[in-house]
Short mmCIF file of C-alpha atoms in Angstrom, two decimals:
data_model
loop_
_atom_site.label_atom_id
_atom_site.label_comp_id
_atom_site.label_asym_id
_atom_site.label_seq_id
_atom_site.Cartn_x
_atom_site.Cartn_y
_atom_site.Cartn_z
CA MET A 25 -10.24 -19.58 -17.52
CA GLU A 26 -6.62 -20.59 -18.40
CA SER A 27 -4.44 -22.59 -16.00
CA SER A 28 -2.30 -19.49 -15.47
CA GLU A 29 -5.30 -17.35 -14.65
CA THR A 30 -6.51 -20.12 -12.23
CA VAL A 31 -3.17 -20.13 -10.43
CA VAL A 32 -3.35 -16.31 -10.14
CA VAL A 33 -6.80 -16.33 -8.71
CA PHE A 34 -5.65 -19.00 -6.12
CA LEU A 35 -2.74 -16.95 -5.07
CA HIS A 36 -4.76 -13.94 -4.78
CA SER A 37 -7.28 -15.61 -2.58
CA CYS A 38 -4.53 -17.12 -0.24
CA PHE A 39 -2.68 -14.03 -0.01
CA SER A 40 -6.06 -12.16 0.57
CA VAL A 41 -7.12 -14.46 3.50
CA LEU A 42 -3.67 -14.28 5.13
CA GLY A 43 -3.23 -10.44 4.90
CA ILE A 44 -6.74 -9.58 5.83
CA SER A 45 -6.91 -12.07 8.77
CA GLN A 46 -3.43 -10.84 10.13
CA ASN A 47 -4.25 -7.22 9.87
CA LEU A 48 -7.59 -7.73 11.53
CA LEU A 49 -6.05 -9.67 14.34
CA LEU A 50 -3.36 -6.80 14.92
CA LEU A 51 -6.14 -4.19 14.91
CA ILE A 52 -8.24 -6.12 17.43
CA THR A 53 -5.21 -6.64 19.48
CA MET A 54 -4.30 -2.97 19.52
CA PHE A 55 -7.85 -1.80 20.43
CA ARG A 56 -7.98 -4.18 23.43
CA HIS A 57 -4.46 -4.23 24.73
CA THR A 58 -2.72 -1.03 23.90
CA PRO A 59 -0.79 0.22 27.10
CA SER A 60 -1.37 3.83 28.14
CA SER A 61 2.42 4.59 27.58
CA PHE A 62 2.11 3.41 23.94
CA ALA A 63 -1.27 4.97 23.22
CA THR A 64 0.00 7.96 21.20
CA PHE A 65 2.09 6.03 18.61
CA GLY A 66 -0.67 3.44 18.74
CA VAL A 67 -2.77 6.07 16.83
CA MET A 68 -0.16 5.93 14.06
CA LEU A 69 -0.10 2.15 13.91
CA LYS A 70 -3.87 1.82 13.97
CA PHE A 71 -4.08 4.13 11.04
CA HIS A 72 -1.43 2.17 9.13
CA VAL A 73 -3.38 -1.02 9.72
CA LEU A 74 -6.75 0.53 8.56
CA ALA A 75 -4.89 1.83 5.53
CA ASP A 76 -3.55 -1.67 4.79
CA LEU A 77 -6.92 -3.23 5.32
CA SER A 78 -8.57 -0.86 2.92
CA THR A 79 -5.94 -1.77 0.25
CA LEU A 80 -6.11 -5.45 0.98
CA PHE A 81 -10.07 -5.43 0.75
CA GLY A 82 -9.92 -3.43 -2.42
CA CYS A 83 -7.37 -5.96 -3.88
CA ALA A 84 -9.50 -8.99 -2.75
CA ALA A 85 -12.73 -7.44 -4.15
CA ALA A 86 -11.39 -6.65 -7.72
CA MET A 87 -8.69 -9.26 -8.07
CA GLN A 88 -7.68 -7.52 -11.31
CA ARG A 89 -5.24 -8.18 -13.93
CA CYS A 90 -4.10 -5.01 -15.60
CA ARG A 91 -3.65 -4.86 -19.43
CA LEU A 92 -1.85 -2.01 -21.10
CA HIS A 93 -3.66 -0.59 -23.88
CA ILE A 94 -2.88 -0.24 -20.42
CA HIS A 95 -4.70 -2.34 -17.74
CA PHE A 96 -4.62 -2.40 -13.69
CA SER A 97 -6.72 -3.81 -10.45
CA ASP A 98 -6.76 -6.30 -6.90
CA SER A 99 -8.68 -8.52 -3.98
CA PHE A 100 -12.43 -7.68 -3.75
CA SER A 101 -11.65 -7.19 -7.40
CA LYS A 102 -8.74 -9.65 -7.83
CA HIS A 103 -7.18 -8.03 -10.87
CA ARG A 104 -4.67 -8.03 -13.69
CA MET A 105 -3.20 -4.88 -15.07
CA VAL A 106 -3.00 -4.77 -18.82
CA PRO A 107 -1.18 -1.87 -20.49
CA ILE A 108 -2.16 -1.62 -24.27
CA GLU A 109 -1.01 1.28 -26.39
CA ARG A 110 -2.10 4.41 -24.48
CA SER A 111 -4.99 2.97 -22.21
CA ILE A 112 -5.09 1.13 -18.91
CA LEU A 113 -7.45 -1.90 -18.83
CA PHE A 114 -8.36 -3.95 -15.89
CA ILE A 115 -9.72 -7.59 -15.96
CA SER A 116 -11.36 -8.34 -12.58
CA TYR A 117 -11.69 -11.89 -11.33
CA GLY A 118 -12.90 -10.93 -7.73
CA PRO A 119 -16.40 -10.81 -6.19
CA CYS A 120 -16.92 -7.15 -7.36
CA GLY A 121 -17.72 -8.64 -10.83
CA LEU A 122 -20.65 -10.29 -9.29
CA VAL A 123 -22.16 -6.71 -8.47
CA SER A 124 -21.18 -4.57 -11.31
CA PRO A 125 -18.27 -3.00 -13.17
CA THR A 126 -18.72 0.14 -11.05
CA ALA A 127 -18.24 -1.99 -7.87
CA CYS A 128 -14.84 -3.04 -9.28
CA ASN A 129 -13.90 0.56 -10.22
CA CYS A 130 -14.85 1.45 -6.58
CA ALA A 131 -12.56 -1.34 -5.19
CA CYS A 132 -9.76 -0.10 -7.44
CA VAL A 133 -10.24 3.37 -6.04
CA VAL A 134 -10.22 2.16 -2.35
CA MET A 135 -7.14 -0.01 -3.30
CA PHE A 136 -5.03 2.80 -4.82
CA GLY A 137 -6.12 5.22 -1.90
CA GLY A 138 -5.15 2.72 0.76
CA GLU A 139 -1.91 2.01 -0.90
CA ALA A 140 -0.93 5.67 -0.99
CA SER A 141 -1.88 6.01 2.61
CA SER A 142 0.19 3.05 3.61
CA ILE A 143 3.29 4.17 1.90
CA TYR A 144 3.07 7.73 3.21
CA THR A 145 2.15 6.31 6.68
CA ILE A 146 5.63 4.93 6.80
CA LEU A 147 7.02 8.36 6.34
CA ALA A 148 4.66 9.77 8.98
CA SER A 149 5.74 7.10 11.58
CA PHE A 150 9.47 7.95 10.89
CA VAL A 151 8.59 11.64 11.66
CA PHE A 152 6.78 10.66 14.84
CA ARG A 153 9.57 8.34 16.06
CA LEU A 154 12.04 11.27 15.52
CA PHE A 155 9.85 13.52 17.71
CA VAL A 156 9.88 10.82 20.40
CA ILE A 157 13.70 10.18 20.26
CA GLU A 158 14.25 14.11 20.53
CA GLY A 159 12.38 14.00 23.78
CA LYS A 160 9.39 16.11 22.54
CA ASN A 161 6.75 13.54 23.74
CA PRO A 162 4.12 14.26 21.06
CA ALA A 163 0.42 13.94 21.99
CA LYS A 164 -2.32 12.28 20.14
CA ARG A 165 -3.26 15.33 18.34
CA THR A 166 0.22 15.69 16.98
CA ALA A 167 0.04 12.16 15.55
CA LEU A 168 -3.28 12.99 13.89
CA ALA A 169 -1.69 16.33 12.69
CA ILE A 170 1.16 14.32 11.06
CA ILE A 171 -1.33 11.92 9.42
CA CYS A 172 -3.55 14.73 8.10
CA THR A 173 -0.42 16.62 6.81
CA VAL A 174 1.70 13.92 5.40
CA VAL A 175 -0.69 11.13 4.58
CA LEU A 176 -4.18 12.23 3.73
CA PRO A 177 -3.53 14.86 1.05
CA VAL A 178 -1.78 12.28 -1.19
CA ALA A 179 -4.17 9.51 -0.61
CA THR A 180 -7.14 11.77 -1.40
CA ALA A 181 -5.58 13.02 -4.46
CA MET A 182 -4.83 9.64 -5.76
CA MET A 183 -8.46 8.52 -5.12
CA ILE A 184 -9.86 11.52 -6.97
CA ALA A 185 -7.44 10.88 -9.73
CA VAL A 186 -8.47 7.22 -10.14
CA CYS A 187 -12.21 8.27 -10.07
CA LEU A 188 -11.79 10.85 -12.74
CA ALA A 189 -9.71 8.51 -15.03
CA ARG A 190 -12.37 5.97 -15.58
CA THR A 191 -13.50 5.35 -19.07
CA ASN A 192 -16.62 3.98 -20.37
CA ASP A 193 -16.82 0.06 -19.71
CA ALA A 194 -18.14 -0.77 -23.08
CA ASP A 195 -15.46 0.96 -24.78
CA ALA A 196 -12.82 -0.59 -22.52
CA GLN A 197 -14.28 -4.08 -23.37
CA TYR A 198 -14.45 -3.43 -27.09
CA LEU A 199 -10.82 -2.05 -27.10
CA MET A 200 -9.53 -5.09 -25.44
CA ASN A 201 -11.47 -7.36 -27.66
CA GLU A 202 -10.08 -5.67 -30.75
CA LEU A 203 -6.35 -5.52 -29.70
CA LEU A 204 -6.21 -8.72 -27.69
CA PRO A 205 -8.94 -11.09 -28.81
CA GLU A 206 -7.28 -14.00 -27.00
CA TYR A 207 -8.08 -12.46 -23.66
CA GLY A 208 -11.90 -13.08 -24.24
CA ALA A 209 -12.85 -9.56 -23.14
CA TYR A 210 -16.60 -10.45 -23.30
CA MET A 211 -16.19 -13.24 -21.00
CA HIS A 212 -14.79 -11.15 -18.04
CA VAL A 213 -15.37 -7.88 -16.22
CA VAL A 214 -13.28 -5.24 -18.11
CA THR A 215 -12.98 -1.78 -16.76
CA GLY A 216 -10.54 0.96 -18.03
CA GLN A 217 -8.95 4.23 -17.66
CA LYS A 218 -8.65 7.06 -20.20
CA ASP A 219 -5.74 7.92 -22.62
CA ILE A 220 -2.52 8.24 -20.61
CA HIS A 221 -2.43 11.94 -21.70
CA HIS A 222 -5.58 12.59 -19.85
CA PRO A 223 -4.59 14.93 -16.66
CA ALA A 224 -6.26 12.29 -14.30
CA ILE A 225 -3.79 9.72 -15.54
CA ILE A 226 -0.87 12.06 -15.38
CA ALA A 227 -1.80 12.87 -11.94
CA GLU A 228 -1.72 9.13 -11.03
CA PHE A 229 1.69 8.54 -12.48
CA PHE A 230 2.98 11.54 -10.81
CA ILE A 231 1.90 10.57 -7.50
CA MET A 232 3.03 7.00 -7.93
CA ALA A 233 6.26 7.45 -9.73
CA VAL A 234 7.62 11.16 -9.15
CA LEU A 235 6.26 11.91 -5.50
CA ASN A 236 7.40 8.49 -4.21
CA GLY A 237 11.03 9.50 -4.98
CA PRO A 238 11.25 12.36 -2.60
CA MET A 239 9.19 10.38 0.00
CA TYR A 240 11.57 7.59 -0.09
CA MET A 241 14.64 9.89 0.11
CA ALA A 242 13.06 11.55 3.13
CA ILE A 243 12.82 8.22 4.83
CA LEU A 244 16.53 7.50 4.09
CA TYR A 245 17.37 10.76 5.47
CA LEU A 246 15.33 10.37 8.63
CA ARG A 247 16.58 6.93 9.42
CA PRO A 248 20.40 7.86 10.07
CA LYS A 249 19.19 11.05 11.71
CA MET A 250 17.11 9.02 14.17
CA LEU A 251 19.82 6.60 15.05
CA ASP A 252 22.44 9.32 15.62
CA ASN A 253 19.90 11.20 18.05
CA LEU A 254 19.20 7.87 19.51
CA GLN A 255 22.92 7.32 20.48
CA ARG A 256 23.16 10.71 22.15
CA SER A 257 19.70 10.29 23.92
CA VAL A 258 20.76 7.02 25.48
CA ILE A 259 23.40 8.60 27.57
CA ILE A 260 21.07 11.35 28.79
CA ALA A 261 18.22 8.63 29.33
CA ARG A 262 20.34 6.81 31.93
CA LYS A 263 19.82 9.71 34.23
CA CYS A 264 16.07 9.68 33.73
CA ILE A 265 13.23 7.45 35.13
CA GLY A 266 9.78 6.67 34.08
CA ASN A 267 8.18 6.09 30.82
CA LEU A 268 10.65 8.37 28.80
CA TYR A 269 13.51 6.05 29.87
CA ARG A 270 11.61 2.84 29.27
CA SER A 271 10.71 4.23 25.62
CA ILE A 272 14.26 5.22 25.10
CA GLN A 273 15.50 1.64 26.08
CA TYR A 274 13.20 0.34 23.50
CA PHE A 275 14.19 2.60 20.67
CA SER A 276 17.79 1.74 21.48
CA SER A 277 17.38 -1.93 21.23
CA CYS A 278 19.10 -3.86 18.39
CA PHE A 279 15.65 -5.15 17.48
CA TYR A 280 14.10 -1.69 16.84
CA CYS A 281 17.19 -0.73 14.81
CA GLN A 282 16.89 -4.07 12.63
CA MET A 283 13.02 -3.27 12.33
CA LEU A 284 13.63 0.30 11.34
CA SER A 285 16.05 -0.58 8.56
CA ALA A 286 13.52 -3.32 7.30
CA GLN A 287 10.71 -1.02 7.19
CA ALA A 288 12.74 1.68 5.33
CA LEU A 289 13.39 -0.90 2.56
CA LEU A 290 9.80 -1.88 2.22
CA PRO A 291 8.93 0.66 -0.38
CA ILE A 292 11.62 -0.71 -2.68
CA LEU A 293 9.18 -3.73 -3.37
CA LEU A 294 6.82 -1.40 -5.09
CA ALA A 295 9.49 -0.82 -7.68
CA PHE A 296 8.78 -4.28 -9.00
CA GLY A 297 5.22 -3.22 -9.85
CA VAL A 298 6.62 -0.34 -11.91
CA ILE A 299 9.02 -2.65 -13.79
CA THR A 300 6.18 -5.10 -14.77
CA TYR A 301 4.10 -2.15 -15.77
CA LEU A 302 6.74 -0.83 -18.02
CA ILE A 303 7.31 -4.27 -19.65
CA ALA A 304 3.62 -4.30 -20.82
CA PHE A 305 3.56 -0.71 -21.61
CA PHE A 306 6.41 -1.03 -24.13
CA ASP A 307 4.78 -4.07 -25.54
CA ILE A 308 7.88 -6.18 -24.69
CA TYR A 309 5.90 -9.16 -23.23
CA HIS A 310 2.33 -9.98 -22.33
CA HIS A 311 1.32 -12.73 -19.90
CA PRO A 312 -1.41 -13.19 -17.32
CA ALA A 313 1.21 -14.07 -14.61
CA LEU A 314 3.27 -10.80 -15.41
CA GLU A 315 0.10 -8.76 -15.38
CA SER A 316 -1.07 -9.99 -12.19
CA SER A 317 2.13 -9.85 -10.44
CA THR A 318 1.94 -6.10 -9.85
CA ALA A 319 -0.95 -6.73 -7.39
CA LEU A 320 0.67 -9.98 -5.97
CA VAL A 321 3.71 -8.02 -4.86
CA ARG A 322 1.42 -5.74 -2.86
CA TRP A 323 0.37 -8.55 -0.85
CA ARG A 324 3.80 -9.47 0.24
CA TYR A 325 4.45 -5.64 0.95
CA TYR A 326 1.39 -5.47 3.32
CA ILE A 327 2.12 -8.89 5.11
CA ASP A 328 5.83 -7.46 5.61
CA ILE A 329 4.36 -4.26 7.04
CA PHE A 330 2.07 -6.36 9.26
CA THR A 331 5.14 -8.29 10.61
CA ASN A 332 7.02 -5.18 11.42
CA ASP A 333 3.93 -3.46 13.11
CA CYS A 334 3.11 -6.64 15.03
CA ALA A 335 6.62 -6.86 16.31
CA VAL A 336 6.65 -3.22 17.43
CA PHE A 337 3.24 -3.74 19.14
CA HIS A 338 4.40 -6.89 20.90
CA ARG A 339 7.54 -5.19 22.08
CA SER A 340 5.45 -2.51 23.74
CA LEU A 341 3.30 -4.88 25.47
CA SER A 342 6.43 -6.59 27.11
CA LYS A 343 7.41 -3.37 28.74
#
C-alpha cells in the first residue's frame, strides 16, 4: 500500500471511530433522556441519527476509493471512487474485503441509502419545525408521515439504483488493471458499476445531482419563512403558558437561529464530492487522496450534523 493510501486509510479509521461513537452516544442519550415535551421532534432526530449511522457504518465497512473508468465507496468498506471513461470502479480497503466483494457492494448500498436519508431528513426536519412554529403541535404520526413522504422514497430509490448498477466483479478488476495498471487491481478488492448510460446509473446521478437542487432550494425557502413566522409567534406566545410557550422561547433564541442557519448550509459540503468526481471523470487528474476525499468529506458532514443535533437535544434537556 502506498504512503498516500496508508494516510487515507488512517484518516478513514479515525473519522469512523469518531463519527460512529458520537452518533451512538447521541442515540443512547435520546432514548434514555428525551423529555416528554420533546418526544415528537425526538422521533425526527432519532431517525436522523439512525440514517447517519447507516451511512457511517457503510463507509467504515467499505472504506472505498472510487476510480472513474468511474470508481466510488466508504467505512465498513473504506473506499476510493475512481471514474474511468464510462464506468465507476471502487477500491475497498475496509473490513468488508475480508468477507467478499458482495459485502463491499452491500456496504456501498447502505452508505448511499443512509446518505440520501440524512440529506432529506434535514428538509423533513425543517418542515416539522415550521409546523411547530405555526402552532400546529404535530403528533408523532405526523413526524413519521413526513419521514415516509419526504425521506424514504428517495432513499429507497437510491438503494435500488445502486443494487441494479452493479457490474461483474471480475470485469471491474480486469478493466482497472487494463486502464490503470499502476493501481494494482489484483491486489485489492475491486467492485464496479455499469456503463454510465445504464438506467440505474442515470437514476443515481439524477437523485444525487438533480433532485438535490430542488431539495436545497426548499430548505432555503423554509428557513426565512420559519424565522418570519417565529417573530410573529413570539408576540402571541407571551400571552400563553405551558409547553407551547417554552417551545416558542427555545425556537426564538439566538442559538436556535444560528443552528438553523448552520444546518441549512450543510448540504453545500456535498458539492465538494461532486467536484472531485468531475475532476476524475474528465480525466483531469487522478490521485488516491483526491479519489478518497469524496468519502472523507462525508465524515465531516456527519460530524457537523451530530454537533447540531446534539446541541438541539441538549437545549431540550435544559428546559
